[in-house]
Amino acid sequence: MNRKFLLLVSILLITAIIFTGCVPKGGDESKDTGSAPATTDTSTPAPTPSEPKILKTNNSSEPGSLDPALAQGTHESWVLDHTFEGLMKVDPDLQVIPGMAKDYKVTDDNLTYTFTLRDDIKWSNGDPVIAEDFEFAWKRALNPDLAADYAYQLYYIKGGEAYNSVVKPGTYPDPNDETKTITHPIDPKELEGLDTTGKDEEAINDMVYEKRLAAALENVAVKALDEKTLEVTLEAPTPYFLELTAFYALYPVNKKVVEANPDWAKNADTHVSNGPFTLIEWEHNASIKIRKNANYYDAASVKLDGVDFDIIDDENTAWQKYEGGDYDFLSPLPQAVVAQMKANNNPELIIGAEVGTYYYNLNSKVKPFNNVKVRKGLSMTLDRQTIVDKIAQGGQIAAEGVVPFGMKDENGKEYRDNVGQLVTYNVEEGKKLFLEGLAEEGMKVEDFKNMVILYNSSEAHKKIAQAAQEMWRVNLGIELQLENVDFQVKLDREKAGDYQISRAGWIGDYMDPITFIELWESSSSFNDAKYNNPEYDKLVKIAKTSGDKAERFEAMRKAEKIVMEDMPVVPVYFYTQPYAQKPYVTGVYKPLVNYPKLTYADINK
């Protein structure tokens, strides 16, 4: 038998074992309605008040934070996107339209935006939403002491990056070279006006740091001109800036609430938001409940009285609850379920379009993943087409690079068409490179027996990890282990560099390729592969600052080719988002860069 046939048989055997117990049961289970026994009373019954319309679903992981500035992933953003709203929002026609803003003006040089807020906007506690809340929220997200992972999305604001980059005087490890240190000394001029009498070095460093912060904050060009007017000046023209204001990292927070209670976002009884729903209950690691916000300016268009989210990480358990009638809507779905629903043409299955990439991080700070030949060997021996056809089965597309289909270039055409296929499946060449790289690092295939593929708890991630594990066993002769952890634990371990190979995925924050390209900039807070290439960084900077469309898109195309030549990550496929929706649920819509929106959903049983 040839190698690929052996590999396919192995993977199908694994898949068949995993699918056992995942296939939907036939028929509906009867449910106790709680009704009293029938009587012979023929009098006219009193009108029965209609039950609240509560849509029930599952959020697959416990949020790490429901503070917009501190959220990191879809397990948080799905809730935030229903409880908060930015200056702009994405409507059911998938257009970016004013949200909290009534309108906006842009100067001829495309650098200064002036937003006028609506007159009828309030926080869930009744406070008015004012321009100062936006100024406060954005500057807070940029404050280096908050350590917000998404602070870089505010670097487009003039002075934003400089403020977020302020460093306390002292000596620190070099993030790009663990054997070196970087010293940030005090300029004697920085001591002017400070009373350092009797202060030790640490206290003086703190005083200088606070002075640096205050000076940098003054130069952050976002300002509330009055309660209804917000002025923002950018570092460079940014064609997707309006769309960016609809992203959760740029949602406002209630200044009075946050200043009064730093832990305001940790529990429902102190949580305050400005969106169509408000958080009323958060039983950690169990459930989240949100209810219609009567103070929302468009509350009349919100048909649901609320949404109940369970927090269950096991997809099969969640599916059983959907199938049994406990849920009205569900995403994600077990891959075996998607395959069967597709085969049966089940109308409850919807394959949502999504702009995202599923990939594996390779920790370049850990041997032998510091060797480009090893990284390329792993990539070239991963059969992506088999994974999408036989494992994922949700209409995904085998990855051709890190930027998925759906993004437009400077001419309004598909971005990927002018970049092309940057990843290949070539077992012979891949194995050759892999073994050469191992030899260069003084290692052998046997050294992989204690190395691990890390993934967050999910049947889908498990099956794909098992397929990758088997492909690399057959094609390269290595024995990798698998480890599943909670999603937030996985994120924390990636940030700490505590892994060898980890499953990852990225859904675009807005519809421009830079939302993917910037991930592997050396200073990016989401550069979990610890990748560092000065030429790549240079191209990313051009793409983020150039006002010339042709120049910035050419920079992105070159950057993507470089990162795929260095292969710090192994792209697997471009996402879709299959979800199940009961026939009586209407009004759900799916933006390309968001989870399905339930804002205008309705239940008509």
PDB file of N, CA and C in Angstrom, residues 361-443:
ATOM      1  N   ASN A 361       0.308  26.877  16.156  1.00  0.00           N
ATOM      2  CA  ASN A 361       1.495  27.622  16.540  1.00  0.00           C
ATOM      3  C   ASN A 361       2.655  26.658  16.741  1.00  0.00           C
ATOM      4  N   LEU A 362       3.845  27.045  16.299  1.00  0.00           N
ATOM      5  CA  LEU A 362       5.067  26.303  16.592  1.00  0.00           C
ATOM      6  C   LEU A 362       5.942  27.239  17.433  1.00  0.00           C
ATOM      7  N   ASN A 363       6.227  26.863  18.651  1.00  0.00           N
ATOM      8  CA  ASN A 363       6.946  27.743  19.571  1.00  0.00           C
ATOM      9  C   ASN A 363       8.415  27.836  19.163  1.00  0.00           C
ATOM     10  N   SER A 364       8.772  28.928  18.520  1.00  0.00           N
ATOM     11  CA  SER A 364      10.122  29.079  17.966  1.00  0.00           C
ATOM     12  C   SER A 364      11.184  29.284  19.034  1.00  0.00           C
ATOM     13  N   LYS A 365      10.767  29.417  20.301  1.00  0.00           N
ATOM     14  CA  LYS A 365      11.726  29.541  21.399  1.00  0.00           C
ATOM     15  C   LYS A 365      12.121  28.169  21.967  1.00  0.00           C
ATOM     16  N   VAL A 366      11.489  27.112  21.434  1.00  0.00           N
ATOM     17  CA  VAL A 366      11.736  25.755  21.930  1.00  0.00           C
ATOM     18  C   VAL A 366      12.336  24.904  20.815  1.00  0.00           C
ATOM     19  N   LYS A 367      13.435  24.236  21.092  1.00  0.00           N
ATOM     20  CA  LYS A 367      14.021  23.325  20.103  1.00  0.00           C
ATOM     21  C   LYS A 367      13.096  22.137  19.875  1.00  0.00           C
ATOM     22  N   PRO A 368      12.981  21.635  18.643  1.00  0.00           N
ATOM     23  CA  PRO A 368      13.678  22.053  17.420  1.00  0.00           C
ATOM     24  C   PRO A 368      12.857  23.034  16.580  1.00  0.00           C
ATOM     25  N   PHE A 369      11.799  23.634  17.182  1.00  0.00           N
ATOM     26  CA  PHE A 369      10.908  24.499  16.408  1.00  0.00           C
ATOM     27  C   PHE A 369      11.536  25.852  16.107  1.00  0.00           C
ATOM     28  N   ASN A 370      12.720  26.075  16.645  1.00  0.00           N
ATOM     29  CA  ASN A 370      13.498  27.258  16.278  1.00  0.00           C
ATOM     30  C   ASN A 370      14.108  27.109  14.893  1.00  0.00           C
ATOM     31  N   ASN A 371      14.082  25.894  14.349  1.00  0.00           N
ATOM     32  CA  ASN A 371      14.697  25.598  13.054  1.00  0.00           C
ATOM     33  C   ASN A 371      13.640  25.665  11.950  1.00  0.00           C
ATOM     34  N   VAL A 372      13.876  26.508  10.965  1.00  0.00           N
ATOM     35  CA  VAL A 372      12.885  26.712   9.910  1.00  0.00           C
ATOM     36  C   VAL A 372      12.644  25.443   9.102  1.00  0.00           C
ATOM     37  N   LYS A 373      13.661  24.589   8.956  1.00  0.00           N
ATOM     38  CA  LYS A 373      13.479  23.352   8.193  1.00  0.00           C
ATOM     39  C   LYS A 373      12.520  22.408   8.919  1.00  0.00           C
ATOM     40  N   VAL A 374      12.617  22.363  10.237  1.00  0.00           N
ATOM     41  CA  VAL A 374      11.691  21.541  11.020  1.00  0.00           C
ATOM     42  C   VAL A 374      10.266  22.066  10.869  1.00  0.00           C
ATOM     43  N   ARG A 375      10.118  23.382  10.950  1.00  0.00           N
ATOM     44  CA  ARG A 375       8.781  23.977  10.835  1.00  0.00           C
ATOM     45  C   ARG A 375       8.187  23.720   9.452  1.00  0.00           C
ATOM     46  N   LYS A 376       8.995  23.899   8.425  1.00  0.00           N
ATOM     47  CA  LYS A 376       8.489  23.666   7.063  1.00  0.00           C
ATOM     48  C   LYS A 376       8.188  22.187   6.839  1.00  0.00           C
ATOM     49  N   GLY A 377       9.010  21.321   7.436  1.00  0.00           N
ATOM     50  CA  GLY A 377       8.759  19.891   7.299  1.00  0.00           C
ATOM     51  C   GLY A 377       7.421  19.495   7.896  1.00  0.00           C
ATOM     52  N   LEU A 378       7.084  20.053   9.060  1.00  0.00           N
ATOM     53  CA  LEU A 378       5.786  19.775   9.673  1.00  0.00           C
ATOM     54  C   LEU A 378       4.646  20.266   8.791  1.00  0.00           C
ATOM     55  N   SER A 379       4.809  21.455   8.224  1.00  0.00           N
ATOM     56  CA  SER A 379       3.763  22.009   7.368  1.00  0.00           C
ATOM     57  C   SER A 379       3.563  21.184   6.101  1.00  0.00           C
ATOM     58  N   MET A 380       4.660  20.772   5.487  1.00  0.00           N
ATOM     59  CA  MET A 380       4.577  20.080   4.193  1.00  0.00           C
ATOM     60  C   MET A 380       4.064  18.655   4.310  1.00  0.00           C
ATOM     61  N   THR A 381       4.039  18.106   5.527  1.00  0.00           N
ATOM     62  CA  THR A 381       3.567  16.734   5.702  1.00  0.00           C
ATOM     63  C   THR A 381       2.196  16.670   6.347  1.00  0.00           C
ATOM     64  N   LEU A 382       1.509  17.791   6.401  1.00  0.00           N
ATOM     65  CA  LEU A 382       0.138  17.845   6.905  1.00  0.00           C
ATOM     66  C   LEU A 382      -0.825  17.874   5.719  1.00  0.00           C
ATOM     67  N   ASP A 383      -1.657  16.864   5.612  1.00  0.00           N
ATOM     68  CA  ASP A 383      -2.596  16.758   4.486  1.00  0.00           C
ATOM     69  C   ASP A 383      -3.878  17.525   4.810  1.00  0.00           C
ATOM     70  N   ARG A 384      -3.898  18.784   4.458  1.00  0.00           N
ATOM     71  CA  ARG A 384      -5.021  19.656   4.785  1.00  0.00           C
ATOM     72  C   ARG A 384      -6.311  19.234   4.088  1.00  0.00           C
ATOM     73  N   GLN A 385      -6.202  18.774   2.862  1.00  0.00           N
ATOM     74  CA  GLN A 385      -7.403  18.410   2.124  1.00  0.00           C
ATOM     75  C   GLN A 385      -8.127  17.254   2.784  1.00  0.00           C
ATOM     76  N   THR A 386      -7.372  16.283   3.290  1.00  0.00           N
ATOM     77  CA  THR A 386      -7.994  15.172   4.003  1.00  0.00           C
ATOM     78  C   THR A 386      -8.672  15.671   5.280  1.00  0.00           C
ATOM     79  N   ILE A 387      -8.051  16.621   5.958  1.00  0.00           N
ATOM     80  CA  ILE A 387      -8.642  17.162   7.189  1.00  0.00           C
ATOM     81  C   ILE A 387      -9.978  17.837   6.903  1.00  0.00           C
ATOM     82  N   VAL A 388     -10.059  18.656   5.852  1.00  0.00           N
ATOM     83  CA  VAL A 388     -11.326  19.348   5.588  1.00  0.00           C
ATOM     84  C   VAL A 388     -12.380  18.402   5.018  1.00  0.00           C
ATOM     85  N   ASP A 389     -11.931  17.423   4.221  1.00  0.00           N
ATOM     86  CA  ASP A 389     -12.898  16.517   3.592  1.00  0.00           C
ATOM     87  C   ASP A 389     -13.405  15.435   4.536  1.00  0.00           C
ATOM     88  N   LYS A 390     -12.506  14.899   5.361  1.00  0.00           N
ATOM     89  CA  LYS A 390     -12.855  13.732   6.162  1.00  0.00           C
ATOM     90  C   LYS A 390     -13.025  14.017   7.652  1.00  0.00           C
ATOM     91  N   ILE A 391     -12.479  15.106   8.130  1.00  0.00           N
ATOM     92  CA  ILE A 391     -12.534  15.389   9.561  1.00  0.00           C
ATOM     93  C   ILE A 391     -13.442  16.580   9.860  1.00  0.00           C
ATOM     94  N   ALA A 392     -13.114  17.754   9.316  1.00  0.00           N
ATOM     95  CA  ALA A 392     -13.886  18.960   9.633  1.00  0.00           C
ATOM     96  C   ALA A 392     -15.289  18.912   9.028  1.00  0.00           C
ATOM     97  N   GLN A 393     -15.385  18.646   7.742  1.00  0.00           N
ATOM     98  CA  GLN A 393     -16.639  18.377   7.029  1.00  0.00           C
ATOM     99  C   GLN A 393     -17.680  19.485   7.117  1.00  0.00           C
ATOM    100  N   GLY A 394     -17.227  20.729   7.286  1.00  0.00           N
ATOM    101  CA  GLY A 394     -18.180  21.824   7.395  1.00  0.00           C
ATOM    102  C   GLY A 394     -18.044  22.840   6.281  1.00  0.00           C
ATOM    103  N   GLY A 395     -17.503  22.410   5.134  1.00  0.00           N
ATOM    104  CA  GLY A 395     -17.340  23.326   4.010  1.00  0.00           C
ATOM    105  C   GLY A 395     -16.093  24.177   4.099  1.00  0.00           C
ATOM    106  N   GLN A 396     -15.180  23.838   5.036  1.00  0.00           N
ATOM    107  CA  GLN A 396     -13.942  24.597   5.166  1.00  0.00           C
ATOM    108  C   GLN A 396     -13.081  24.437   3.908  1.00  0.00           C
ATOM    109  N   ILE A 397     -12.127  25.351   3.742  1.00  0.00           N
ATOM    110  CA  ILE A 397     -11.227  25.320   2.589  1.00  0.00           C
ATOM    111  C   ILE A 397      -9.806  25.086   3.089  1.00  0.00           C
ATOM    112  N   ALA A 398      -9.113  24.110   2.499  1.00  0.00           N
ATOM    113  CA  ALA A 398      -7.723  23.860   2.871  1.00  0.00           C
ATOM    114  C   ALA A 398      -6.929  25.159   2.727  1.00  0.00           C
ATOM    115  N   ALA A 399      -6.180  25.519   3.757  1.00  0.00           N
ATOM    116  CA  ALA A 399      -5.490  26.817   3.792  1.00  0.00           C
ATOM    117  C   ALA A 399      -4.431  26.918   2.706  1.00  0.00           C
ATOM    118  N   GLU A 400      -4.355  28.097   2.100  1.00  0.00           N
ATOM    119  CA  GLU A 400      -3.332  28.396   1.103  1.00  0.00           C
ATOM    120  C   GLU A 400      -2.299  29.373   1.641  1.00  0.00           C
ATOM    121  N   GLY A 401      -2.543  29.910   2.828  1.00  0.00           N
ATOM    122  CA  GLY A 401      -1.670  30.891   3.463  1.00  0.00           C
ATOM    123  C   GLY A 401      -2.290  31.220   4.807  1.00  0.00           C
ATOM    124  N   VAL A 402      -2.007  32.402   5.334  1.00  0.00           N
ATOM    125  CA  VAL A 402      -2.608  32.781   6.620  1.00  0.00           C
ATOM    126  C   VAL A 402      -3.808  33.709   6.452  1.00  0.00           C
ATOM    127  N   VAL A 403      -3.932  34.365   5.312  1.00  0.00           N
ATOM    128  CA  VAL A 403      -5.074  35.254   5.062  1.00  0.00           C
ATOM    129  C   VAL A 403      -6.141  34.473   4.308  1.00  0.00           C
ATOM    130  N   PRO A 404      -7.356  34.363   4.847  1.00  0.00           N
ATOM    131  CA  PRO A 404      -8.402  33.578   4.190  1.00  0.00           C
ATOM    132  C   PRO A 404      -9.035  34.307   3.007  1.00  0.00           C
ATOM    133  N   PHE A 405      -9.832  33.575   2.273  1.00  0.00           N
ATOM    134  CA  PHE A 405     -10.613  34.176   1.200  1.00  0.00           C
ATOM    135  C   PHE A 405     -11.661  35.117   1.798  1.00  0.00           C
ATOM    136  N   GLY A 406     -12.075  36.107   1.021  1.00  0.00           N
ATOM    137  CA  GLY A 406     -13.116  37.034   1.451  1.00  0.00           C
ATOM    138  C   GLY A 406     -12.645  38.462   1.595  1.00  0.00           C
ATOM    139  N   MET A 407     -11.304  38.651   1.667  1.00  0.00           N
ATOM    140  CA  MET A 407     -10.744  39.998   1.774  1.00  0.00           C
ATOM    141  C   MET A 407     -10.513  40.583   0.376  1.00  0.00           C
ATOM    142  N   LYS A 408     -10.746  41.868   0.237  1.00  0.00           N
ATOM    143  CA  LYS A 408     -10.561  42.533  -1.057  1.00  0.00           C
ATOM    144  C   LYS A 408      -9.222  43.257  -1.104  1.00  0.00           C
ATOM    145  N   ASP A 409      -8.642  43.344  -2.319  1.00  0.00           N
ATOM    146  CA  ASP A 409      -7.374  44.054  -2.486  1.00  0.00           C
ATOM    147  C   ASP A 409      -7.615  45.501  -2.904  1.00  0.00           C
ATOM    148  N   GLU A 410      -6.547  46.175  -3.323  1.00  0.00           N
ATOM    149  CA  GLU A 410      -6.657  47.596  -3.664  1.00  0.00           C
ATOM    150  C   GLU A 410      -7.556  47.851  -4.868  1.00  0.00           C
ATOM    151  N   ASN A 411      -7.814  46.808  -5.653  1.00  0.00           N
ATOM    152  CA  ASN A 411      -8.674  46.949  -6.837  1.00  0.00           C
ATOM    153  C   ASN A 411     -10.079  46.400  -6.618  1.00  0.00           C
ATOM    154  N   GLY A 412     -10.373  46.052  -5.363  1.00  0.00           N
ATOM    155  CA  GLY A 412     -11.690  45.506  -5.059  1.00  0.00           C
ATOM    156  C   GLY A 412     -11.849  44.058  -5.459  1.00  0.00           C
ATOM    157  N   LYS A 413     -10.741  43.385  -5.765  1.00  0.00           N
ATOM    158  CA  LYS A 413     -10.781  41.978  -6.162  1.00  0.00           C
ATOM    159  C   LYS A 413     -10.308  41.105  -5.003  1.00  0.00           C
ATOM    160  N   GLU A 414     -10.527  39.794  -5.124  1.00  0.00           N
ATOM    161  CA  GLU A 414     -10.135  38.858  -4.081  1.00  0.00           C
ATOM    162  C   GLU A 414      -8.640  38.944  -3.788  1.00  0.00           C
ATOM    163  N   TYR A 415      -8.307  39.238  -2.533  1.00  0.00           N
ATOM    164  CA  TYR A 415      -6.909  39.398  -2.137  1.00  0.00           C
ATOM    165  C   TYR A 415      -6.083  38.144  -2.419  1.00  0.00           C
ATOM    166  N   ARG A 416      -6.635  36.972  -2.122  1.00  0.00           N
ATOM    167  CA  ARG A 416      -5.858  35.730  -2.234  1.00  0.00           C
ATOM    168  C   ARG A 416      -5.426  35.442  -3.674  1.00  0.00           C
ATOM    169  N   ASP A 417      -6.191  35.929  -4.642  1.00  0.00           N
ATOM    170  CA  ASP A 417      -5.889  35.613  -6.039  1.00  0.00           C
ATOM    171  C   ASP A 417      -4.527  36.122  -6.465  1.00  0.00           C
ATOM    172  N   ASN A 418      -4.073  37.212  -5.867  1.00  0.00           N
ATOM    173  CA  ASN A 418      -2.769  37.760  -6.239  1.00  0.00           C
ATOM    174  C   ASN A 418      -1.654  37.356  -5.276  1.00  0.00           C
ATOM    175  N   VAL A 419      -1.966  36.461  -4.351  1.00  0.00           N
ATOM    176  CA  VAL A 419      -0.940  35.930  -3.444  1.00  0.00           C
ATOM    177  C   VAL A 419      -0.642  34.483  -3.797  1.00  0.00           C
ATOM    178  N   GLY A 420      -1.697  33.737  -4.056  1.00  0.00           N
ATOM    179  CA  GLY A 420      -1.525  32.366  -4.511  1.00  0.00           C
ATOM    180  C   GLY A 420      -1.337  31.352  -3.400  1.00  0.00           C
ATOM    181  N   GLN A 421      -0.985  30.133  -3.813  1.00  0.00           N
ATOM    182  CA  GLN A 421      -0.810  28.996  -2.918  1.00  0.00           C
ATOM    183  C   GLN A 421       0.562  29.075  -2.257  1.00  0.00           C
ATOM    184  N   LEU A 422       0.575  29.321  -0.951  1.00  0.00           N
ATOM    185  CA  LEU A 422       1.834  29.482  -0.233  1.00  0.00           C
ATOM    186  C   LEU A 422       2.170  28.291   0.653  1.00  0.00           C
ATOM    187  N   VAL A 423       1.267  27.313   0.735  1.00  0.00           N
ATOM    188  CA  VAL A 423       1.548  26.079   1.485  1.00  0.00           C
ATOM    189  C   VAL A 423       1.324  24.890   0.563  1.00  0.00           C
ATOM    190  N   THR A 424       2.152  23.880   0.712  1.00  0.00           N
ATOM    191  CA  THR A 424       2.060  22.704  -0.163  1.00  0.00           C
ATOM    192  C   THR A 424       2.096  21.424   0.654  1.00  0.00           C
ATOM    193  N   TYR A 425       1.612  20.352   0.052  1.00  0.00           N
ATOM    194  CA  TYR A 425       1.671  19.014   0.643  1.00  0.00           C
ATOM    195  C   TYR A 425       2.653  18.199  -0.176  1.00  0.00           C
ATOM    196  N   ASN A 426       3.820  17.964   0.404  1.00  0.00           N
ATOM    197  CA  ASN A 426       4.883  17.240  -0.298  1.00  0.00           C
ATOM    198  C   ASN A 426       5.646  16.429   0.749  1.00  0.00           C
ATOM    199  N   VAL A 427       5.233  15.178   0.943  1.00  0.00           N
ATOM    200  CA  VAL A 427       5.775  14.368   2.025  1.00  0.00           C
ATOM    201  C   VAL A 427       7.273  14.115   1.846  1.00  0.00           C
ATOM    202  N   GLU A 428       7.685  13.804   0.641  1.00  0.00           N
ATOM    203  CA  GLU A 428       9.099  13.489   0.411  1.00  0.00           C
ATOM    204  C   GLU A 428      10.004  14.684   0.736  1.00  0.00           C
ATOM    205  N   GLU A 429       9.659  15.850   0.203  1.00  0.00           N
ATOM    206  CA  GLU A 429      10.471  17.041   0.459  1.00  0.00           C
ATOM    207  C   GLU A 429      10.349  17.478   1.921  1.00  0.00           C
ATOM    208  N   GLY A 430       9.144  17.353   2.466  1.00  0.00           N
ATOM    209  CA  GLY A 430       8.940  17.747   3.849  1.00  0.00           C
ATOM    210  C   GLY A 430       9.752  16.903   4.817  1.00  0.00           C
ATOM    211  N   LYS A 431       9.774  15.594   4.601  1.00  0.00           N
ATOM    212  CA  LYS A 431      10.543  14.716   5.482  1.00  0.00           C
ATOM    213  C   LYS A 431      12.038  15.006   5.370  1.00  0.00           C
ATOM    214  N   LYS A 432      12.498  15.276   4.160  1.00  0.00           N
ATOM    215  CA  LYS A 432      13.915  15.591   3.945  1.00  0.00           C
ATOM    216  C   LYS A 432      14.303  16.834   4.751  1.00  0.00           C
ATOM    217  N   LEU A 433      13.498  17.893   4.620  1.00  0.00           N
ATOM    218  CA  LEU A 433      13.785  19.124   5.356  1.00  0.00           C
ATOM    219  C   LEU A 433      13.726  18.897   6.866  1.00  0.00           C
ATOM    220  N   PHE A 434      12.711  18.159   7.292  1.00  0.00           N
ATOM    221  CA  PHE A 434      12.512  17.907   8.713  1.00  0.00           C
ATOM    222  C   PHE A 434      13.729  17.213   9.323  1.00  0.00           C
ATOM    223  N   LEU A 435      14.213  16.162   8.675  1.00  0.00           N
ATOM    224  CA  LEU A 435      15.356  15.415   9.197  1.00  0.00           C
ATOM    225  C   LEU A 435      16.634  16.247   9.162  1.00  0.00           C
ATOM    226  N   GLU A 436      16.779  17.065   8.131  1.00  0.00           N
ATOM    227  CA  GLU A 436      17.946  17.965   8.071  1.00  0.00           C
ATOM    228  C   GLU A 436      17.912  18.942   9.244  1.00  0.00           C
ATOM    229  N   GLY A 437      16.741  19.502   9.511  1.00  0.00           N
ATOM    230  CA  GLY A 437      16.603  20.447  10.605  1.00  0.00           C
ATOM    231  C   GLY A 437      16.866  19.806  11.958  1.00  0.00           C
ATOM    232  N   LEU A 438      16.357  18.588  12.144  1.00  0.00           N
ATOM    233  CA  LEU A 438      16.609  17.883  13.399  1.00  0.00           C
ATOM    234  C   LEU A 438      18.108  17.668  13.609  1.00  0.00           C
ATOM    235  N   ALA A 439      18.785  17.238  12.551  1.00  0.00           N
ATOM    236  CA  ALA A 439      20.228  16.994  12.649  1.00  0.00           C
ATOM    237  C   ALA A 439      20.970  18.281  13.016  1.00  0.00           C
ATOM    238  N   GLU A 440      20.549  19.395  12.433  1.00  0.00           N
ATOM    239  CA  GLU A 440      21.194  20.679  12.739  1.00  0.00           C
ATOM    240  C   GLU A 440      21.030  21.063  14.199  1.00  0.00           C
ATOM    241  N   GLU A 441      19.943  20.594  14.838  1.00  0.00           N
ATOM    242  CA  GLU A 441      19.696  20.898  16.247  1.00  0.00           C
ATOM    243  C   GLU A 441      20.202  19.798  17.158  1.00  0.00           C
ATOM    244  N   GLY A 442      20.867  18.769  16.570  1.00  0.00           N
ATOM    245  CA  GLY A 442      21.399  17.672  17.369  1.00  0.00           C
ATOM    246  C   GLY A 442      20.318  16.813  17.991  1.00  0.00           C
ATOM    247  N   MET A 443      19.187  16.655  17.280  1.00  0.00           N
ATOM    248  CA  MET A 443      18.057  15.908  17.812  1.00  0.00           C
ATOM    249  C   MET A 443      17.672  14.770  16.886  1.00  0.00           C
TER     250      MET A 443
END
